[in-house]
Amino acid sequence: MGVAQAMSPDLIDGFGRTIRYLRISVTDRCDLRCRYCMAEKMTFLPRNRLLALEEIAIIAERFIGLGVRKIRLSGGEPLVRRDVIELTRRLGGHVGDTLDELTMTTNGTRLAEHAEALFDAGMRRVNVSLDSLDPVNFRYITRHGDLTQVLGGITAAKTAGLAVKINMVALKDLNEAEIAPMLDWCVAEGHDLTLIETMPMGAIDEDRTDRFVPLTAVFERLGDQFDLQRDVAGTGGPARYWRVDESATRLGLISPLTVNFCDGCNRVRLTTEGKLYSCLGHDDQVDLKMALREGGVAALDDAIRLAIAGKPARHDFRIERGSAPAVARHMSVTGG
Ligand code: SAM
Ligand code: SF4
């Protein structure tokens, strides 16, 4: 019997929330250095501390066995990990059966190369981070990024049959004025757009307070330009959605600093080192790699349940000038 077939009761936390969604950071490395995400000089984990592909697959399949219906591969940049397509194929084999959806969040730099393989593996949607449509600004925000390459990746994804959702972090004085044009572009291209508030995770080279834009204010301004109708068909995630100008495009807002979404949280996150974080905004974690290596699948199940039982009620994110990040690790470690 495969690991995923050994069905157990659902994972329910101490606040009655059922866990259906696992995000996996397959690498903490990245080929970009987005200013709000990483410092220019980052120290990455030595490769011998990372989970092996087989270990990621076993852990993911245990989560599927425990009721998880959606898995997102993220990072760092997931497509810089050499064996990520192999992992996608393995997990993609569960889609339509014990798994509803396998998705990925990527910066798009290597999407042109891999889009078809992702589709063939069973993936149907990807989130692509795109904080600017201006090549100079894009390069400034990402420190290394080539906009043409990313737009080529998005086109390749669409051609391969993957639905694309654009992720855009709203950044004061950097891309705030580009939000409405980005939404126009998404409507024209048939992409969804999710706007994200910058979250205080990991040290970067500047104070995030200087870049913070409350999405409540952005939304009000967008409402003057676009017909925004609330779409109640949510994803059980932190985003709230609106239909834009009666088009196929949905606008999503992830605004953890201005609107708390924790009551409906159905997700947990596995780091590239095998640590399970039950909340993005807390430092508590359970070491699944150690559990698996020392006690096998039975110990793994116990460790997963322990982590879920300890899932905090809500995150503690606050943006205050000069304050240390709410959590020391970067978003790239837990997979945004
Ligand atoms: N490298 C991939 C990418 O950029 O899409 C996947 C990993 S990245 C950490 C996932 C998402 O988190 C991206 O959309 C990125 O913009 C967002 N992100 C990173 N750091 C963030 C922060 N401090 N606050 C809010 N969003 C952040
Ligand atoms: Fe890399 Fe994604 Fe972080 Fe940008 S947001 S530095 S692409 S992990």
Short mmCIF file of N, CA and C and ligand atoms in Angstrom, two decimals, residues 30 32-34 36-38 76 107 332, ligand 2:
data_model
loop_
_atom_site.label_atom_id
_atom_site.label_comp_id
_atom_site.label_asym_id
_atom_site.label_seq_id
_atom_site.Cartn_x
_atom_site.Cartn_y
_atom_site.Cartn_z
N CYS A 30 17.64 31.20 -4.42
CA CYS A 30 16.90 31.92 -5.45
C CYS A 30 17.87 32.60 -6.39
N LEU A 32 17.00 35.41 -7.83
CA LEU A 32 16.74 36.85 -7.68
C LEU A 32 16.97 37.25 -6.21
N ARG A 33 16.91 38.53 -5.95
CA ARG A 33 17.07 39.03 -4.58
C ARG A 33 16.07 40.17 -4.36
N CYS A 34 14.79 39.86 -4.46
CA CYS A 34 13.78 40.92 -4.32
C CYS A 34 14.00 41.67 -3.00
N TYR A 36 12.24 43.31 -0.86
CA TYR A 36 11.38 43.13 0.31
C TYR A 36 11.50 41.72 0.88
N CYS A 37 12.15 40.81 0.12
CA CYS A 37 12.21 39.41 0.53
C CYS A 37 13.56 39.05 1.12
N MET A 38 14.63 39.43 0.45
CA MET A 38 15.97 38.99 0.85
C MET A 38 16.94 40.16 0.94
N GLY A 76 12.24 30.23 -1.58
CA GLY A 76 13.18 30.31 -2.64
C GLY A 76 12.50 30.14 -4.02
N ASN A 107 9.15 32.67 -9.56
CA ASN A 107 9.46 34.01 -10.06
C ASN A 107 9.45 34.05 -11.58
N SER A 332 11.29 33.05 2.11
CA SER A 332 11.83 32.03 1.22
C SER A 332 12.11 30.70 1.93
FE1 SF4 B 2 13.43 35.03 -4.78
FE2 SF4 B 2 10.80 34.90 -4.72
FE3 SF4 B 2 12.16 36.03 -2.69
FE4 SF4 B 2 12.08 37.25 -5.02
S1 SF4 B 2 10.32 36.82 -3.70
S2 SF4 B 2 13.91 36.91 -3.78
S3 SF4 B 2 12.03 35.60 -6.43
S4 SF4 B 2 12.20 33.92 -3.27
#
